[in-house]
CSV table of C-alpha atoms in Angstrom, one decimal:
chain,number,residue,atom,x,y,z
C,8,MET,CA,31.8,-286.9,-99.4
C,9,PHE,CA,28.2,-286.1,-100.3
C,10,LEU,CA,25.3,-287.8,-98.4
C,11,ILE,CA,21.8,-288.0,-99.6
C,12,GLY,CA,18.7,-288.8,-97.7
C,13,PHE,CA,15.2,-287.9,-96.5
C,14,LYS,CA,13.4,-287.0,-93.3
C,15,VAL,CA,10.4,-288.6,-91.6
C,16,GLN,CA,8.4,-288.2,-88.6
C,17,ASP,CA,6.8,-290.9,-86.3
C,18,ARG,CA,3.3,-290.2,-85.7
C,19,SER,CA,3.6,-290.9,-82.1
C,20,SER,CA,6.4,-288.2,-81.6
C,21,THR,CA,7.3,-284.7,-82.5
C,22,GLN,CA,10.9,-285.6,-83.5
C,23,GLN,CA,12.1,-285.6,-86.9
C,24,LYS,CA,14.5,-288.4,-87.9
C,25,THR,CA,16.9,-288.3,-91.0
C,26,TYR,CA,17.9,-291.2,-92.9
C,27,ILE,CA,21.0,-290.8,-95.1
C,28,THR,CA,22.8,-293.3,-97.6
C,29,VAL,CA,26.4,-293.0,-98.6
C,30,ALA,CA,28.8,-295.0,-100.6
C,31,THR,CA,32.7,-294.7,-100.1
C,32,SER,CA,35.8,-296.1,-101.8
C,33,THR,CA,35.8,-298.8,-99.1
C,34,GLY,CA,32.7,-300.4,-100.8
C,35,TYR,CA,30.4,-299.9,-97.8
C,36,CYS,CA,27.0,-298.4,-97.6
C,37,HIS,CA,25.9,-296.9,-94.5
C,38,THR,CA,22.8,-295.1,-93.0
C,39,ALA,CA,22.7,-292.6,-90.2
C,40,SER,CA,19.6,-291.3,-88.2
C,41,GLN,CA,19.1,-288.6,-85.7
C,42,GLY,CA,16.5,-286.2,-84.3
C,43,ASN,CA,15.6,-282.7,-84.9
C,44,GLY,CA,18.4,-280.4,-86.6
C,45,ARG,CA,20.5,-280.6,-89.5
C,46,PRO,CA,21.9,-284.0,-90.3
C,47,VAL,CA,25.5,-284.6,-89.3
C,48,TYR,CA,27.6,-287.3,-90.7
C,49,ARG,CA,28.3,-290.3,-88.5
C,50,ARG,CA,28.9,-293.8,-89.4
C,51,ALA,CA,26.1,-296.2,-88.3
C,52,ASN,CA,24.9,-299.7,-89.2
C,53,ALA,CA,26.6,-301.1,-92.4
C,54,ILE,CA,23.8,-302.1,-94.7
C,55,GLY,CA,26.2,-304.4,-96.6
C,56,GLU,CA,29.6,-304.7,-98.4
C,57,THR,CA,29.3,-304.3,-102.2
C,58,GLY,CA,32.4,-306.2,-103.1
C,59,THR,CA,33.3,-303.5,-105.5
C,60,THR,CA,34.8,-299.9,-105.5
C,61,ASP,CA,33.4,-299.0,-108.9
C,62,PRO,CA,31.4,-295.7,-108.4
C,63,THR,CA,28.6,-296.6,-110.6
C,64,GLN,CA,28.0,-299.9,-108.8
C,65,LEU,CA,28.3,-298.1,-105.5
C,66,ALA,CA,25.7,-295.6,-106.6
C,67,LYS,CA,23.3,-298.4,-107.5
C,68,THR,CA,23.8,-299.8,-104.0
C,69,VAL,CA,23.0,-296.7,-102.4
C,70,TRP,CA,19.8,-296.2,-104.4
C,71,SER,CA,18.7,-299.4,-103.5
C,72,ALA,CA,19.5,-299.0,-99.8
C,73,LEU,CA,17.7,-295.6,-99.8
C,74,GLN,CA,14.5,-297.2,-101.5
C,75,SER,CA,14.5,-299.9,-98.9
C,76,LYS,CA,14.8,-297.4,-95.9
C,77,TRP,CA,12.1,-295.3,-97.6
C,78,HIS,CA,9.8,-298.4,-97.9
C,79,GLU,CA,10.3,-299.3,-94.3
C,80,LYS,CA,9.7,-296.0,-92.7
C,81,THR,CA,6.7,-294.9,-95.0
C,82,VAL,CA,5.0,-298.4,-95.5
C,83,LYS,CA,5.9,-301.2,-93.1
C,84,LYS,CA,6.3,-298.7,-90.1
C,85,ASP,CA,3.5,-296.6,-91.2
C,86,TYR,CA,5.6,-293.4,-90.6
C,87,ARG,CA,4.1,-290.2,-92.2
C,88,GLN,CA,6.4,-288.1,-94.3
C,89,VAL,CA,6.9,-284.6,-93.1
C,90,LEU,CA,9.7,-283.2,-95.4
C,91,ILE,CA,11.2,-284.6,-98.5
C,92,GLN,CA,14.3,-282.8,-99.9
C,93,PRO,CA,17.7,-283.3,-101.1
C,94,ILE,CA,20.1,-283.6,-98.0
C,95,VAL,CA,23.5,-282.9,-99.2
C,96,ILE,CA,26.5,-282.6,-96.8
C,97,ASP,CA,30.2,-282.2,-97.5
C,98,ASP,CA,32.6,-283.7,-94.9
C,99,SER,CA,36.0,-282.4,-95.6
C,100,ASN,CA,37.6,-284.8,-93.2
C,101,LEU,CA,37.1,-287.5,-95.7
C,102,SER,CA,39.7,-288.6,-98.3
C,103,VAL,CA,39.7,-287.1,-101.8
C,104,GLU,CA,38.8,-290.5,-103.3
C,105,ASP,CA,35.7,-290.8,-101.1
C,106,ALA,CA,34.7,-287.3,-102.1
C,107,LYS,CA,35.1,-288.3,-105.9
C,108,ASP,CA,32.9,-291.3,-105.3
C,109,GLY,CA,30.4,-289.2,-103.7
C,110,ARG,CA,30.2,-286.7,-106.6
C,111,LYS,CA,29.9,-289.7,-109.0
C,112,THR,CA,27.2,-291.1,-106.9
C,113,ILE,CA,25.1,-287.8,-107.1
C,114,GLU,CA,25.7,-287.6,-110.8
C,115,TYR,CA,24.5,-291.2,-111.2
C,116,PHE,CA,21.3,-290.3,-109.2
C,117,GLU,CA,20.8,-287.3,-111.3
C,118,ALA,CA,20.9,-289.4,-114.5
C,119,GLU,CA,18.5,-291.8,-113.1
C,120,ALA,CA,16.1,-289.1,-112.0
C,121,SER,CA,16.2,-287.6,-115.6
C,122,ASN,CA,15.7,-290.8,-117.6
C,123,PRO,CA,12.0,-292.0,-117.6
C,124,SER,CA,12.9,-295.4,-118.7
C,125,GLY,CA,15.7,-295.9,-116.2
C,126,PRO,CA,15.7,-299.3,-114.3
C,127,HIS,CA,15.0,-297.4,-110.9
C,128,ASN,CA,11.9,-295.3,-112.2
C,129,ARG,CA,9.3,-298.2,-111.7
C,130,ALA,CA,5.7,-297.3,-111.6
C,131,ASP,CA,5.5,-298.5,-107.9
C,132,GLU,CA,8.2,-296.3,-106.7
C,133,PRO,CA,7.0,-293.2,-104.5
C,134,SER,CA,6.9,-290.2,-106.8
C,135,LYS,CA,8.3,-287.9,-104.2
C,136,LEU,CA,11.4,-290.1,-104.0
C,137,ARG,CA,12.2,-289.3,-107.5
C,138,GLN,CA,11.7,-285.7,-106.7
C,139,MET,CA,14.6,-285.7,-104.2
C,140,PHE,CA,17.0,-286.0,-107.0
C,141,VAL,CA,16.2,-282.7,-108.8
C,142,THR,CA,18.7,-281.7,-111.6
C,143,GLY,CA,20.3,-278.4,-110.4
C,144,LYS,CA,19.9,-278.8,-106.6
C,145,LEU,CA,22.1,-281.8,-106.4
C,146,SER,CA,24.5,-280.8,-109.3
C,147,ARG,CA,25.4,-277.6,-107.7
C,148,ALA,CA,26.8,-279.6,-104.6
C,149,ALA,CA,28.3,-282.3,-106.9
C,150,GLN,CA,30.5,-279.3,-108.5
C,151,SER,CA,31.7,-278.5,-105.1
C,152,THR,CA,35.4,-279.2,-104.1
C,153,PRO,CA,36.3,-281.6,-101.1
C,154,VAL,CA,37.4,-278.4,-99.2
C,155,ALA,CA,34.1,-276.7,-99.6
C,156,PRO,CA,32.4,-275.4,-96.3
C,157,ARG,CA,31.9,-278.2,-93.9
C,158,ALA,CA,28.2,-278.5,-94.1
C,159,GLN,CA,25.7,-277.8,-96.8
C,160,ALA,CA,21.9,-278.5,-96.6
C,161,ALA,CA,18.8,-277.3,-97.9
C,162,ASP,CA,18.1,-275.5,-94.6
C,163,LYS,CA,20.6,-272.9,-93.5
C,164,ARG,CA,22.0,-273.4,-90.1
C,165,ASP,CA,25.2,-272.6,-88.1
C,166,ALA,CA,28.2,-274.9,-88.6
C,167,PRO,CA,28.0,-278.0,-86.4
C,168,ILE,CA,30.0,-278.4,-83.1
C,169,THR,CA,31.7,-281.7,-83.6
C,170,GLY,CA,33.5,-284.0,-81.3
C,171,GLU,CA,34.7,-287.7,-81.0
C,172,ARG,CA,32.6,-290.6,-82.0
C,173,VAL,CA,32.8,-292.6,-78.9
C,174,TYR,CA,33.4,-291.5,-75.1
C,175,TYR,CA,33.9,-293.5,-72.0
C,176,ARG,CA,32.3,-292.8,-68.8
C,177,PRO,CA,34.5,-293.1,-65.6
C,178,ASN,CA,32.9,-296.6,-64.8
C,179,GLY,CA,34.3,-297.7,-68.3
C,180,GLN,CA,30.9,-297.8,-70.1
C,181,VAL,CA,30.7,-296.7,-73.6
C,182,TYR,CA,28.7,-293.4,-74.5
C,183,ARG,CA,27.8,-292.7,-78.1
C,184,PRO,CA,27.2,-289.1,-78.8
C,185,ARG,CA,23.8,-288.0,-80.1
C,186,ASP,CA,22.6,-285.0,-82.0
C,187,LEU,CA,21.7,-282.0,-80.0
C,188,GLY,CA,20.1,-279.1,-82.0
C,189,GLY,CA,22.2,-280.0,-84.9
C,190,HIS,CA,25.4,-280.3,-83.0
C,191,HIS,CA,27.3,-283.1,-81.0
C,192,ASP,CA,25.8,-283.4,-77.5
C,193,VAL,CA,29.1,-283.9,-75.6
C,194,ALA,CA,30.9,-281.2,-77.6
C,195,VAL,CA,28.1,-278.6,-77.0
C,196,LEU,CA,28.4,-279.1,-73.2
C,197,LYS,CA,32.0,-278.6,-73.4
C,198,HIS,CA,31.5,-275.3,-75.2
C,199,LEU,CA,28.8,-274.4,-73.0
C,200,ARG,CA,31.3,-275.0,-70.1
C,201,THR,CA,33.8,-272.6,-71.7
C,202,ALA,CA,31.0,-270.0,-72.1
C,203,GLU,CA,29.9,-270.5,-68.5
C,204,ILE,CA,26.3,-271.3,-69.5
C,205,PRO,CA,24.6,-273.6,-67.1
C,206,VAL,CA,22.6,-276.5,-68.4
C,207,ARG,CA,19.5,-278.4,-67.0
C,208,LEU,CA,19.0,-282.0,-68.3
C,209,HIS,CA,15.5,-283.3,-67.7
C,210,GLY,CA,13.9,-286.6,-68.7
C,211,LEU,CA,12.6,-290.0,-67.2
C,212,PRO,CA,14.9,-292.1,-65.1
C,213,GLY,CA,17.5,-294.0,-66.9
C,214,THR,CA,17.4,-292.1,-70.2
C,215,GLY,CA,21.1,-290.9,-69.6
C,216,LYS,CA,21.4,-287.7,-68.1
C,217,SER,CA,24.2,-288.7,-65.7
C,218,ALA,CA,25.7,-290.7,-68.7
C,219,LEU,CA,25.8,-287.5,-70.8
C,220,ALA,CA,27.3,-285.3,-68.0
C,221,GLU,CA,30.0,-288.0,-67.2
C,222,ALA,CA,30.9,-288.4,-70.9
C,223,ALA,CA,31.4,-284.6,-71.3
C,224,PHE,CA,33.6,-284.1,-68.2
C,225,GLY,CA,34.8,-287.7,-67.0
C,226,ARG,CA,36.6,-287.9,-63.9
C,227,ASP,CA,36.8,-284.1,-63.5
C,228,LEU,CA,33.0,-284.1,-62.7
C,229,ILE,CA,31.8,-283.7,-59.1
C,230,THR,CA,28.2,-285.0,-58.6
C,231,ILE,CA,25.8,-284.2,-55.9
C,232,ASN,CA,22.8,-286.7,-55.6
C,233,GLY,CA,19.9,-284.8,-54.5
C,234,HIS,CA,17.2,-285.8,-51.9
C,235,GLY,CA,14.7,-284.3,-49.6
C,236,ASP,CA,16.7,-284.2,-46.4
C,237,MET,CA,19.6,-282.2,-47.8
C,238,THR,CA,20.8,-279.2,-45.9
C,239,VAL,CA,23.0,-276.3,-47.1
C,240,SER,CA,26.1,-278.2,-45.5
C,241,HIS,CA,25.6,-280.9,-48.0
C,242,PHE,CA,26.7,-278.4,-50.6
C,243,VAL,CA,29.2,-276.1,-48.8
C,244,GLY,CA,30.7,-278.4,-46.2
C,245,SER,CA,30.7,-278.7,-42.4
C,246,TYR,CA,32.9,-279.3,-39.4
C,247,LEU,CA,33.6,-283.1,-39.0
C,248,PRO,CA,34.7,-284.7,-35.6
C,249,GLN,CA,38.3,-286.0,-35.6
C,250,ASN,CA,39.7,-288.9,-33.5
C,251,ASP,CA,41.3,-286.5,-31.0
C,252,GLY,CA,37.9,-284.9,-30.0
C,253,THR,CA,38.3,-281.8,-32.1
C,254,PHE,CA,36.4,-280.8,-35.1
C,255,LYS,CA,37.9,-280.0,-38.6
C,256,TRP,CA,36.3,-278.2,-41.6
C,257,ALA,CA,35.6,-280.3,-44.9
C,258,ASP,CA,34.7,-278.6,-48.0
C,259,GLY,CA,31.4,-279.8,-49.6
C,260,PRO,CA,31.2,-280.6,-53.3
C,261,LEU,CA,30.2,-277.2,-54.2
C,262,THR,CA,33.0,-275.6,-52.5
C,263,ARG,CA,35.5,-278.0,-53.8
C,264,ALA,CA,34.3,-277.5,-57.5
C,265,MET,CA,34.4,-273.8,-57.2
C,266,LYS,CA,38.1,-273.9,-55.6
C,267,GLU,CA,39.4,-276.4,-58.0
C,268,GLY,CA,37.6,-275.1,-61.1
C,269,ARG,CA,35.7,-278.5,-61.9
C,270,PRO,CA,32.3,-279.0,-63.2
C,271,LEU,CA,29.5,-279.7,-60.8
C,272,PHE,CA,26.5,-282.0,-61.5
C,273,VAL,CA,23.4,-281.6,-59.3
C,274,ASP,CA,21.5,-284.8,-60.0
C,275,GLU,CA,17.8,-284.9,-59.0
C,276,ILE,CA,17.9,-281.2,-58.3
C,277,THR,CA,14.0,-281.0,-57.8
C,278,ARG,CA,14.1,-283.3,-54.8
C,279,ILE,CA,16.2,-280.8,-52.9
C,280,PRO,CA,14.3,-278.1,-50.7
C,281,SER,CA,14.1,-274.9,-52.4
C,282,GLU,CA,15.8,-273.1,-49.3
C,283,VAL,CA,18.8,-275.2,-49.7
C,284,LEU,CA,19.2,-274.5,-53.4
C,285,ALA,CA,19.1,-270.9,-52.6
C,286,VAL,CA,23.0,-271.3,-52.0
C,287,LEU,CA,23.4,-271.5,-55.7
C,288,TYR,CA,22.0,-268.0,-56.4
C,289,SER,CA,25.2,-266.2,-56.0
C,290,VAL,CA,27.3,-268.8,-57.6
C,291,LEU,CA,25.4,-268.8,-60.8
C,292,ASP,CA,24.2,-265.2,-61.3
C,293,GLY,CA,27.3,-263.8,-62.7
C,294,ARG,CA,29.0,-263.1,-59.2
C,295,GLY,CA,30.5,-266.5,-59.0
C,296,THR,CA,30.9,-266.2,-55.1
C,297,LEU,CA,29.9,-268.3,-52.3
C,298,SER,CA,29.9,-267.2,-48.6
C,299,LEU,CA,30.6,-269.9,-45.8
C,300,ASP,CA,28.2,-269.0,-43.0
C,301,ASP,CA,29.7,-271.8,-40.8
C,302,GLN,CA,33.2,-270.2,-41.2
C,303,PRO,CA,32.5,-266.5,-40.6
C,304,ASP,CA,36.3,-265.8,-40.6
C,305,ALA,CA,37.0,-267.5,-44.1
C,306,PRO,CA,37.2,-265.6,-47.0
C,307,VAL,CA,34.5,-265.7,-49.7
C,308,VAL,CA,35.0,-268.5,-52.1
C,309,LYS,CA,35.5,-267.2,-55.7
C,310,ALA,CA,34.8,-269.6,-58.6
C,311,ALA,CA,38.1,-270.7,-60.2
C,312,PRO,CA,38.3,-270.7,-64.0
C,313,GLY,CA,36.8,-274.0,-65.2
C,314,PHE,CA,34.1,-274.2,-62.7
C,315,TYR,CA,30.7,-275.1,-64.2
C,316,ALA,CA,27.3,-276.2,-63.0
C,317,LEU,CA,24.7,-278.4,-64.7
C,318,CYS,CA,21.7,-280.2,-63.2
C,319,GLY,CA,19.4,-283.1,-64.0
C,320,TYR,CA,15.9,-284.1,-62.8
C,321,ASN,CA,12.9,-286.3,-63.8
C,322,PRO,CA,9.8,-283.9,-64.2
C,323,GLU,CA,7.4,-286.7,-63.4
C,324,GLY,CA,9.0,-288.3,-60.3
C,325,ILE,CA,7.3,-288.9,-56.9
C,326,GLY,CA,8.2,-286.4,-54.3
C,327,VAL,CA,9.7,-283.8,-56.9
C,328,ARG,CA,9.4,-280.1,-56.5
C,329,GLN,CA,8.8,-277.3,-59.0
C,330,LEU,CA,12.2,-275.7,-59.9
C,331,ASP,CA,12.2,-272.0,-58.8
C,332,ASP,CA,12.1,-269.5,-61.5
C,333,ALA,CA,15.3,-268.0,-60.0
C,334,LEU,CA,17.1,-271.5,-60.8
C,335,VAL,CA,15.2,-272.1,-64.2
C,336,SER,CA,16.7,-268.7,-65.3
C,337,ARG,CA,20.2,-269.6,-64.0
C,338,PHE,CA,20.3,-273.1,-65.7
C,339,ALA,CA,19.5,-271.3,-68.9
C,340,VAL,CA,19.8,-274.1,-71.5
C,341,PRO,CA,17.0,-276.8,-71.1
C,342,VAL,CA,17.7,-280.1,-72.7
C,343,GLU,CA,15.2,-283.1,-72.8
C,344,VAL,CA,17.1,-286.4,-72.5
C,345,THR,CA,15.3,-289.4,-74.1
C,346,THR,CA,16.3,-292.9,-74.7
C,347,ASP,CA,18.0,-293.4,-78.2
C,348,LEU,CA,17.1,-296.9,-79.4
C,349,ASP,CA,19.6,-296.7,-82.1
C,350,ALA,CA,22.4,-296.0,-79.6
C,351,ALA,CA,21.1,-298.9,-77.6
C,352,LYS,CA,21.5,-301.2,-80.6
C,353,ALA,CA,25.1,-299.8,-81.2
C,354,LEU,CA,25.8,-300.6,-77.5
C,355,GLY,CA,25.1,-304.2,-78.0
C,356,VAL,CA,21.4,-304.4,-76.7
C,357,PRO,CA,19.6,-307.4,-78.3
C,358,SER,CA,17.0,-306.2,-81.0
C,359,LYS,CA,14.1,-308.0,-79.1
C,360,PHE,CA,14.8,-305.6,-76.1
C,361,THR,CA,14.7,-302.5,-78.4
C,362,ARG,CA,11.5,-303.8,-80.1
C,363,LEU,CA,9.9,-304.2,-76.7
C,364,ALA,CA,10.8,-300.6,-75.8
C,365,GLU,CA,9.7,-299.4,-79.2
C,366,ASN,CA,6.3,-301.1,-78.9
C,367,LEU,CA,5.7,-299.9,-75.6
C,368,ARG,CA,6.7,-296.3,-76.5
C,369,THR,CA,4.0,-296.5,-79.2
C,370,LYS,CA,1.4,-297.6,-76.6
C,371,ASP,CA,2.5,-295.0,-74.2
C,372,ALA,CA,2.0,-292.3,-76.9
C,373,GLU,CA,-1.5,-293.7,-77.8
C,374,ASP,CA,-2.6,-293.9,-74.1
C,375,ARG,CA,-1.6,-290.2,-73.5
C,376,LYS,CA,-3.1,-289.2,-76.6
C,377,ASP,CA,-6.5,-290.7,-75.3
C,378,GLY,CA,-6.1,-288.9,-72.0
C,379,GLY,CA,-4.5,-291.7,-70.1
C,380,ALA,CA,-1.5,-291.6,-67.8
C,381,GLY,CA,0.6,-293.5,-70.3
C,382,VAL,CA,2.4,-296.9,-70.2
C,383,TRP,CA,5.9,-297.5,-68.6
C,384,VAL,CA,8.6,-297.8,-71.0
C,385,PRO,CA,12.0,-299.3,-70.4
C,386,GLN,CA,14.9,-296.6,-70.8
C,387,MET,CA,18.6,-296.9,-71.6
C,388,ARG,CA,19.4,-298.1,-68.1
C,389,GLU,CA,16.9,-301.0,-68.1
C,390,LEU,CA,18.0,-302.0,-71.6
C,391,LEU,CA,21.6,-302.0,-70.8
C,392,LEU,CA,21.1,-304.0,-67.6
C,393,ALA,CA,18.9,-306.5,-69.5
C,394,SER,CA,21.6,-306.9,-72.0
C,395,LYS,CA,24.1,-307.7,-69.3
C,396,VAL,CA,21.7,-310.1,-67.7
C,397,ALA,CA,21.1,-312.0,-71.0
C,398,GLU,CA,25.0,-312.6,-71.3
C,399,THR,CA,24.8,-314.4,-68.1
C,400,ALA,CA,21.3,-316.1,-67.8
C,401,GLY,CA,19.8,-316.0,-71.4
C,402,LEU,CA,17.3,-313.7,-73.2
C,403,MET,CA,14.2,-315.1,-71.6
C,404,PHE,CA,15.5,-314.6,-68.1
C,405,ALA,CA,16.6,-311.0,-69.1
C,406,ALA,CA,13.0,-310.4,-70.5
C,407,SER,CA,11.6,-311.4,-67.1
C,408,VAL,CA,13.9,-308.9,-65.4
C,409,ILE,CA,12.5,-306.1,-67.7
C,410,VAL,CA,9.0,-307.0,-66.8
C,411,GLY,CA,9.7,-307.2,-63.0
C,412,GLN,CA,11.4,-303.6,-63.3
C,413,CYS,CA,8.1,-302.0,-64.2
C,414,PRO,CA,7.5,-299.6,-61.3
C,415,ARG,CA,3.7,-299.4,-61.9
C,416,PRO,CA,1.7,-302.4,-61.0
C,417,GLU,CA,-1.1,-301.2,-63.3
C,418,ASP,CA,1.3,-301.3,-66.2
C,419,ALA,CA,2.9,-304.6,-65.4
C,420,PRO,CA,0.2,-306.9,-67.5
C,421,THR,CA,0.6,-304.6,-70.4
C,422,VAL,CA,4.5,-305.0,-70.4
C,423,ALA,CA,4.3,-308.7,-69.9
C,424,GLU,CA,1.8,-309.0,-72.8
C,425,VAL,CA,4.0,-307.1,-75.3
C,426,ALA,CA,7.1,-309.0,-74.1
C,427,SER,CA,5.4,-312.5,-74.6
C,428,LYS,CA,4.3,-311.6,-78.1
C,429,ILE,CA,7.9,-310.4,-79.0
C,430,PHE,CA,9.8,-313.3,-77.4
C,431,GLY,CA,7.2,-316.0,-78.6
C,432,ALA,CA,6.7,-317.4,-75.2
C,433,THR,CA,5.0,-316.2,-71.7
C,434,VAL,CA,7.1,-313.7,-70.0
C,435,LYS,CA,6.4,-312.8,-66.5
C,436,GLY,CA,8.4,-311.1,-63.6
C,437,LEU,CA,10.8,-313.4,-61.7
C,438,ALA,CA,9.5,-315.4,-58.7
C,439,LEU,CA,10.9,-318.2,-56.9
C,440,GLY,CA,9.2,-321.5,-57.5
C,441,GLY,CA,9.5,-325.1,-56.1
C,442,GLN,CA,12.6,-327.0,-55.4
C,443,VAL,CA,14.8,-328.0,-58.3
């Protein structure tokens, strides 16, 4: 199946987004979007059902959908175009019939692009949109067989690491994978575990750092929740009093993870004192060993196969510490985790909540550009909670919950003002009133 699309970049962000249209023999037209890196096929929102499996009609539907998406992103949303090029991807997992439809779709695009009097070459159509379908570039892809290399794009990159479309966290919540450097985020973490390359996930609270770690490793994951009063014993273990007055040694989470060959997630690592984190040095520097100082007679713990370490932190939190260079070099792969509003919609978050987050994100970017401290933006955690509250008490009640969650009093009026415009009524934080 061959997908065709374009890339745009939001003025308030450094992240590129890719919008793709595709027609299949099922009669559906889909779009997909993600951040930086080569576009990777994933089914997203269905634009509509064409009611036909005729390749020409499907091609017309794709063309119309692509024009609509272009208009939305470059006119209505005032995005600025950063790269226009044919994006052509072959997915050998699709059926032969779907691949045939894809090639016929591309042929239709090329015919339209080369026909000055064609019905889609209107004077008001963006000229660079026509330039996407250049005879030659797409025709070479159209001549490929369905078993061609898994990915072909205008930019040359490594073959993508792929995984499942949906994962479940231990608490039962759905996690929808995201693009990570042209790869599948959950699959990348699994590969890095195999290669014994630690990762550090950083981002604002509620963006999904823990969710990604749990989606990747499930119930096998052992988590340490960092805080300022932690000691080495919180990592390695200690002697615990027994009912008979004696003491018995109990392994800590780090020791258990090493012995059992399990992944260890150190959450809020920048809140933990540096002298405590030094216990990780010998574990992560290639030696893979841990000495139990409180058990001098015990043998040195050697990391069993499968042991893996990753950490998460909020770089802007109150009371956080700078991560030592020694640990920065050990947690070698930095990954910024942000809230994906498309994923929030896919998880059932009402559109008004995602619009609120999008509008506040724009205000935050504008304020920071002017030298301000930015504006609070609800992240995935707050959006999912609001969605759950809305199911119980309604949208307006849930909107008040979001406003009340704003942690910075100086931002509360702005959040309430934006929410009131979106919901068409005054929205304020929850407060008890008179008797009812």
